[in-house]
Short mmCIF file of C-alpha atoms in Angstrom, two decimals:
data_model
loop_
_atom_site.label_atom_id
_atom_site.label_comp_id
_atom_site.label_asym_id
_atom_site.label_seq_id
_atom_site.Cartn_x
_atom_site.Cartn_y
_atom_site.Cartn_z
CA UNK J 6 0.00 0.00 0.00
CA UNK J 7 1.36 3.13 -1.15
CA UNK J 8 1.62 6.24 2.03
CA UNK J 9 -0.44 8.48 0.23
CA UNK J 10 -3.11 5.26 0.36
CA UNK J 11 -2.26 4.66 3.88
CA UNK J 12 -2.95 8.13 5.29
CA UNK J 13 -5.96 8.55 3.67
CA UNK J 14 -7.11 5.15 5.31
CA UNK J 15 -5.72 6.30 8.30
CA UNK J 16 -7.94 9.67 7.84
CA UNK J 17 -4.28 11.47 7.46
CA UNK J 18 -4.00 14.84 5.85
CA UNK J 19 0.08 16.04 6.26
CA UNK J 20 -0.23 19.58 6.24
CA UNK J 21 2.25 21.60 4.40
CA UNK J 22 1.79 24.99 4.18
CA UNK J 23 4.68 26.72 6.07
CA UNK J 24 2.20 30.02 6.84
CA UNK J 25 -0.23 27.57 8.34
CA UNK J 26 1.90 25.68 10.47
CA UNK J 27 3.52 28.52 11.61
CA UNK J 28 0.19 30.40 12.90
CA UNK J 29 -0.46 27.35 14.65
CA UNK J 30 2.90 27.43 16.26
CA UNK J 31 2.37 30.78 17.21
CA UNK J 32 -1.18 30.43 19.11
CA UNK J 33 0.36 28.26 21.49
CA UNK J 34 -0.13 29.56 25.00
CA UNK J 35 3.06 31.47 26.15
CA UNK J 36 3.02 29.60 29.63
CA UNK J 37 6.34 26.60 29.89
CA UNK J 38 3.66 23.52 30.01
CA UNK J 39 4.72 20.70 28.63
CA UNK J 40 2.76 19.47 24.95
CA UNK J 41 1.02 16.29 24.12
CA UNK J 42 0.94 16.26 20.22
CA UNK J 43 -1.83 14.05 18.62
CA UNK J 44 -0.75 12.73 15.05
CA UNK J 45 3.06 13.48 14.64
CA UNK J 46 2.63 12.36 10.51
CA UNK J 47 5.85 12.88 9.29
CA UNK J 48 7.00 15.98 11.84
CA UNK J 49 6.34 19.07 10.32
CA UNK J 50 4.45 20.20 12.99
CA UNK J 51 6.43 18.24 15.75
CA UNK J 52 9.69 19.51 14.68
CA UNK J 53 8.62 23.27 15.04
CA UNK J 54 6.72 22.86 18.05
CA UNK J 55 10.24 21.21 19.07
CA UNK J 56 12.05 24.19 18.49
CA UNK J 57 9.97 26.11 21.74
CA UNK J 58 11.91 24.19 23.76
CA UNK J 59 9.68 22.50 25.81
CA UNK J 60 8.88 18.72 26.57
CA UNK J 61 7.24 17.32 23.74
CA UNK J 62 5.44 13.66 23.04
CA UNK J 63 3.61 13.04 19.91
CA UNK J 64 1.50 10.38 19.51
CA UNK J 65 1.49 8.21 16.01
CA UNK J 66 -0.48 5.24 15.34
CA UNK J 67 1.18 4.70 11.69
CA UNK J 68 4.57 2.99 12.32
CA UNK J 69 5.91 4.32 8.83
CA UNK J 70 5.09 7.91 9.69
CA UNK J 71 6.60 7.45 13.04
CA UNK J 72 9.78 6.49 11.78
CA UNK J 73 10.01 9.58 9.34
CA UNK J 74 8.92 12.08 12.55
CA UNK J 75 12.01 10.65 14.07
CA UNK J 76 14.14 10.86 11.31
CA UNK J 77 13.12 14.56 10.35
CA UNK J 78 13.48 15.20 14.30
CA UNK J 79 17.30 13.64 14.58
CA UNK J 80 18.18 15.73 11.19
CA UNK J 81 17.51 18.83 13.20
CA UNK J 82 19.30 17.74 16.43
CA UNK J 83 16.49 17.49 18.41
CA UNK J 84 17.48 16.85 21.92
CA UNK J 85 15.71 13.57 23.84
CA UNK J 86 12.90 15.85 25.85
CA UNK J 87 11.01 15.09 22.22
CA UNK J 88 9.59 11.65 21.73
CA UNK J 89 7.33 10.16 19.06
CA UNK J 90 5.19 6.97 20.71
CA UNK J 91 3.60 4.34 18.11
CA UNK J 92 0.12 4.31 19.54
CA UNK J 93 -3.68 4.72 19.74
CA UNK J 94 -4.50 8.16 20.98
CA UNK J 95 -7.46 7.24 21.90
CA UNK J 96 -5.63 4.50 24.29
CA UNK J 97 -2.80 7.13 25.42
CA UNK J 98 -2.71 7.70 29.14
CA UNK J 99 -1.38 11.08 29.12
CA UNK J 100 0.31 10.76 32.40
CA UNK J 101 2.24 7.77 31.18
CA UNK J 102 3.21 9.75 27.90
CA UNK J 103 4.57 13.06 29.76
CA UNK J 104 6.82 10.63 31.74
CA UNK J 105 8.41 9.58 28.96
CA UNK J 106 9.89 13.54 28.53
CA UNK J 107 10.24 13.26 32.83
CA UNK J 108 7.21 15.89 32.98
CA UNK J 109 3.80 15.79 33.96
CA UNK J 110 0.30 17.52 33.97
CA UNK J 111 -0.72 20.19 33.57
CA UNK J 112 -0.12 19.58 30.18
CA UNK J 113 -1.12 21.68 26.39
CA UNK J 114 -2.41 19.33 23.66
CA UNK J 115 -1.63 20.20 19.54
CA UNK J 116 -3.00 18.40 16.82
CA UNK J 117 -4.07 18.06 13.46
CA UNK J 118 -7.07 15.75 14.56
CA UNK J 119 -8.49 12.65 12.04
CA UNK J 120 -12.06 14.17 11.58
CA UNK J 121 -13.30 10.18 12.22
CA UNK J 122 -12.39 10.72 15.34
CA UNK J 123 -12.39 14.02 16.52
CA UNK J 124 -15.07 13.76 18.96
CA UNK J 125 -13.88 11.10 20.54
CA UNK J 126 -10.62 12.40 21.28
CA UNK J 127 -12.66 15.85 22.49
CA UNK J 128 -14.56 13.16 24.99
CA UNK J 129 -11.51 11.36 26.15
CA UNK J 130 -9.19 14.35 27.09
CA UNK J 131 -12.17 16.69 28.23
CA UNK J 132 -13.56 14.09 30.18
CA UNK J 133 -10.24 13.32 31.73
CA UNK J 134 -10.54 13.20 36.02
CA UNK J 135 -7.21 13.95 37.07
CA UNK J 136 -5.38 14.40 33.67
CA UNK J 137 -7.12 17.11 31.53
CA UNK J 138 -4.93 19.43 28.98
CA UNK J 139 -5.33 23.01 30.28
CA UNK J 140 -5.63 23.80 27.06
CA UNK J 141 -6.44 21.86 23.40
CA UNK J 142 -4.86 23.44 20.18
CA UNK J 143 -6.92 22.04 17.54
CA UNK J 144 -7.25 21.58 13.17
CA UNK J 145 -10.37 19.99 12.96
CA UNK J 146 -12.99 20.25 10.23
CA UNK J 147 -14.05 23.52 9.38
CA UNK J 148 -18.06 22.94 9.85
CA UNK J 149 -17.23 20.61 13.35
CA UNK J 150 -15.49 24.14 14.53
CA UNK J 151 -18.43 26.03 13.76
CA UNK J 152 -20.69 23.41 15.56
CA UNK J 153 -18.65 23.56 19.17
CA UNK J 154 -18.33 27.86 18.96
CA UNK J 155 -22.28 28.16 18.23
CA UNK J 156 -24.17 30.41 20.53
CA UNK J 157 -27.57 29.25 22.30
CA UNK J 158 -29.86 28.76 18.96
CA UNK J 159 -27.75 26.76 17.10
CA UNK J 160 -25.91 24.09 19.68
CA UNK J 161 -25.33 20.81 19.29
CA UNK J 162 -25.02 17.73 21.96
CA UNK J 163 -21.73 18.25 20.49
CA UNK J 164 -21.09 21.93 21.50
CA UNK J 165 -22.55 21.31 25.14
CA UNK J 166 -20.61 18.78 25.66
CA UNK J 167 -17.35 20.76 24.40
CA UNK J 168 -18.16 23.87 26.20
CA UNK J 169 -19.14 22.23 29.50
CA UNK J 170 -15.51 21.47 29.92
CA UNK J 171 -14.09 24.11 27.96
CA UNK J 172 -14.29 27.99 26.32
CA UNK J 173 -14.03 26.95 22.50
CA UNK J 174 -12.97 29.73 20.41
CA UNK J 175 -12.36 28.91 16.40
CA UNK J 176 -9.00 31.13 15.77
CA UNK J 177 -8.91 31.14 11.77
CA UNK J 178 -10.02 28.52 8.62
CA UNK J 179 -7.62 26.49 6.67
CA UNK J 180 -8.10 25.53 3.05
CA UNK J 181 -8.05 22.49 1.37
CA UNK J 182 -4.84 22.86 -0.53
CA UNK J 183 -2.71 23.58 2.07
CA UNK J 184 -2.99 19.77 3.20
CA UNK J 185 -1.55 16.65 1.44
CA UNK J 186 -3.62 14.53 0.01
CA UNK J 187 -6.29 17.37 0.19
CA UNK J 188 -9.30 16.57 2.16
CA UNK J 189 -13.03 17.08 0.79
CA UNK J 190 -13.64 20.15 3.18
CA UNK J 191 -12.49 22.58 5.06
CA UNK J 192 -10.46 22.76 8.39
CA UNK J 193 -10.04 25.23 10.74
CA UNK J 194 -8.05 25.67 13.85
CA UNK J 195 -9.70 25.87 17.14
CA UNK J 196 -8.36 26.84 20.70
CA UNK J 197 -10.17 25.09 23.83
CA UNK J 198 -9.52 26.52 27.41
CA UNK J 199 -10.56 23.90 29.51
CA UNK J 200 -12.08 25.31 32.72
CA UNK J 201 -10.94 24.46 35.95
CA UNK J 202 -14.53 23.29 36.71
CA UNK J 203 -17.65 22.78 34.83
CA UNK J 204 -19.57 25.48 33.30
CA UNK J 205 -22.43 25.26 34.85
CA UNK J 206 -23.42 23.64 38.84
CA UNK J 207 -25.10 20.01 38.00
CA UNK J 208 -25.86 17.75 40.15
CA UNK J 209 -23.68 15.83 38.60
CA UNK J 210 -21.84 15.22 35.03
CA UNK J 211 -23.48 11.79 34.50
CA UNK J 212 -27.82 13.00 35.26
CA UNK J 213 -25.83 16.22 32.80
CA UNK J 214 -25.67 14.13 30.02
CA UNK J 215 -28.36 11.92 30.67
CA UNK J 216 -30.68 14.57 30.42
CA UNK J 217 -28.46 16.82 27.26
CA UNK J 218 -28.55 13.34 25.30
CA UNK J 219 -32.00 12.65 25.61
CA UNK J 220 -32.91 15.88 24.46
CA UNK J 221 -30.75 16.14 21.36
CA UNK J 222 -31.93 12.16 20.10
CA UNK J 223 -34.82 14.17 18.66
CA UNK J 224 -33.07 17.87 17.70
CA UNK J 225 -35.46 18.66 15.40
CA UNK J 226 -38.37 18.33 17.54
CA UNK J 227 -40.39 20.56 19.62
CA UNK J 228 -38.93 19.51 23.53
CA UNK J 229 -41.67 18.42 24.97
CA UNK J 230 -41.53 15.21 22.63
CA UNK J 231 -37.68 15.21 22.31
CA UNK J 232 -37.33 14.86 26.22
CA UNK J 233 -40.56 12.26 26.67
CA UNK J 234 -38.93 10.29 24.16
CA UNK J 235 -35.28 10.43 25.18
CA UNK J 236 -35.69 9.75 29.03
CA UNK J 237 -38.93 7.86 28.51
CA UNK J 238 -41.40 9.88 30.54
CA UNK J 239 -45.00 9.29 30.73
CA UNK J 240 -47.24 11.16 28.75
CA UNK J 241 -47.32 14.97 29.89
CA UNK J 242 -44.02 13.92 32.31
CA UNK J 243 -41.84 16.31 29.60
CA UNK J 244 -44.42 19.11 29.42
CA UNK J 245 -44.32 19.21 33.61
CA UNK J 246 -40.79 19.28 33.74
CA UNK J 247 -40.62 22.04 31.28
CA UNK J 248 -43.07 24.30 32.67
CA UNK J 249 -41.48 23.76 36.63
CA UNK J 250 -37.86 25.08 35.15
CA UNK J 251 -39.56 27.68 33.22
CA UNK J 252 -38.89 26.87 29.80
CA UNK J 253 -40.93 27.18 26.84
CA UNK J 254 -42.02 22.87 25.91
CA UNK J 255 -42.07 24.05 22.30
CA UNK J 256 -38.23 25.19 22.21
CA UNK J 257 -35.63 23.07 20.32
CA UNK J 258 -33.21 21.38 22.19
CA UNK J 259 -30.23 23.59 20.24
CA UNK J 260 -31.86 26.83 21.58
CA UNK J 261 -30.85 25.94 25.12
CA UNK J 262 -28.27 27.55 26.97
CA UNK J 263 -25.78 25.40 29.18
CA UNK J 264 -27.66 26.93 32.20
CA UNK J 265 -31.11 25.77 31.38
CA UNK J 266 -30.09 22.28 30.59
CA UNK J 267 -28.23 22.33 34.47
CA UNK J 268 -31.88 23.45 35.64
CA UNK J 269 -33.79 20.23 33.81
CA UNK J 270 -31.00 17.98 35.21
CA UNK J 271 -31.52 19.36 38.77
CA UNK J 272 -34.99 18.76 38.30
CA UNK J 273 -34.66 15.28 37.44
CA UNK J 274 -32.34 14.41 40.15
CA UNK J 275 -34.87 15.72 42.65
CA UNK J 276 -37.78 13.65 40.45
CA UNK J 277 -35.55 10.73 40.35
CA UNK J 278 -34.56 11.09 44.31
CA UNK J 279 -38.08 11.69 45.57
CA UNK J 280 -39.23 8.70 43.25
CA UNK J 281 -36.52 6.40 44.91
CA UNK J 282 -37.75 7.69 48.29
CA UNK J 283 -41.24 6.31 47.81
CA UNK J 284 -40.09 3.03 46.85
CA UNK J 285 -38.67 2.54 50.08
#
């Protein structure tokens, strides 16, 4: 199988164009935390985020690519506080990668993410106990950027469930030619801020989500029925819960705000507590 083949199996896109990869280079937070780099391809980006002297560990599941990171990186001198690890992001510990370079959280993650996987590397690191990036330097595609920077009125589950965890802020589009083998659409690079706590007070992440996802299984419909249908309520139950955290049962789910969907899931933990209270 020829590399260009390979990559685009692997959902690779190298990126080549210098004015690109230098803007990235240059929206890196200034503070001296060490960087966990998703997809080292063949170390254009590595080898200049190298040069800010700072631990670095990129992360490469395609063996051939990892050998030509390392290669480009020992052309240039690069010192040993850069390593390139053969491996599944999406299986990283990112402890046990940032003591390969003898340094540990907190910790600033770069990468020019596989669009088949971007949100689930956006759930794995966000959702992250004890080992979240304070920060997540992104190219993803251009239309997933727009999705996790919408304002109330056009969210996603997506975009509450990026800006929960994080202030999402898309910092400038990239074209299709500037990538090799060009991809079908656009990219664009985003900057996440992960907070050092939730957006909003819930009472907790897991009723959160319970409640976000049921809503958005229906987004198109009105969310009285999106809500009865996603968290199985009896008939009315949705319509109830609606009008006791003043909102309006005919909204959409993407006109939310992060705030009103932490007011339906306090309601439901108090539903689902008082209900477990009877029981007894």
């Amino acid at each position: 199988m020829s590399a260009r083949r390979r990559r685009a199996r692997l959902g690779q896109h190298l990126l080549r164009d210098e004015r690109v990869l230098e803007r990235i280079v240059e929206a890196v937070p200034s503070e001296p935390a060490p960087i966990l780099e998703v997809g080292a391809g063949d170390g254009a980006l590595t080898s200049r985020l190298a040069e800010l002297s700072r631990p670095l560990v990129s992360i490469e599941l395609d063996e051939a690519m990892a050998f030509r990171a390392r290669r480009r990186l020992a052309s240039q001198g690069i010192d040993r506080s850069v390593v390139v690890v053969e491996q599944d992001v999406l299986e990283t510990d990112p402890g046990e990668a940032l003591a390969l370079v003898a340094a540990q959280p907190p910790y600033g993650l770069v990468g020019n993410l596989p669009y088949a996987i971007t949100a689930p590397i956006f759930r794995k690191f966000l959702e992250e106990e004890d080992e979240q990036p304070a920060w997540m330097l992104a190219m993803i595609q251009h239309e997933v950027a727009q999705r996790i920077t919408a304002n109330p009125g056009k969210l996603s589950l997506m975009a509450v469930s990026v800006q929960f965890y994080a202030d999402a802020e898309m910092l400038f589009s990239v074209e299709r030619e500037a990538f090799n083998p060009p991809p079908q659409v656009r990219s664009a690079v985003v900057m996440l801020r992960v907070r050092d706590r939730p957006a909003v007070d819930v009472p907790s992440i897991e009723r959160f989500f319970e409640v976000v996802r049921g809503g958005f299984r229906s987004p198109r419909k009105q969310l009285h029925n999106a809500l009865a249908q996603g968290v199985w309520l009896p008939p009315n139950g949705a319509i109830e819960w609606l009008e006791a955290c003043e909102i309006d049962p005919s909204r959409r789910p993407g006109t939310l705000t992060l705030e009103e969907w932490a007011r339906l899931a306090w309601w439901r933990e108090e539903q689902m507590a008082g209900r477990s209270e009877r029981s007894q």
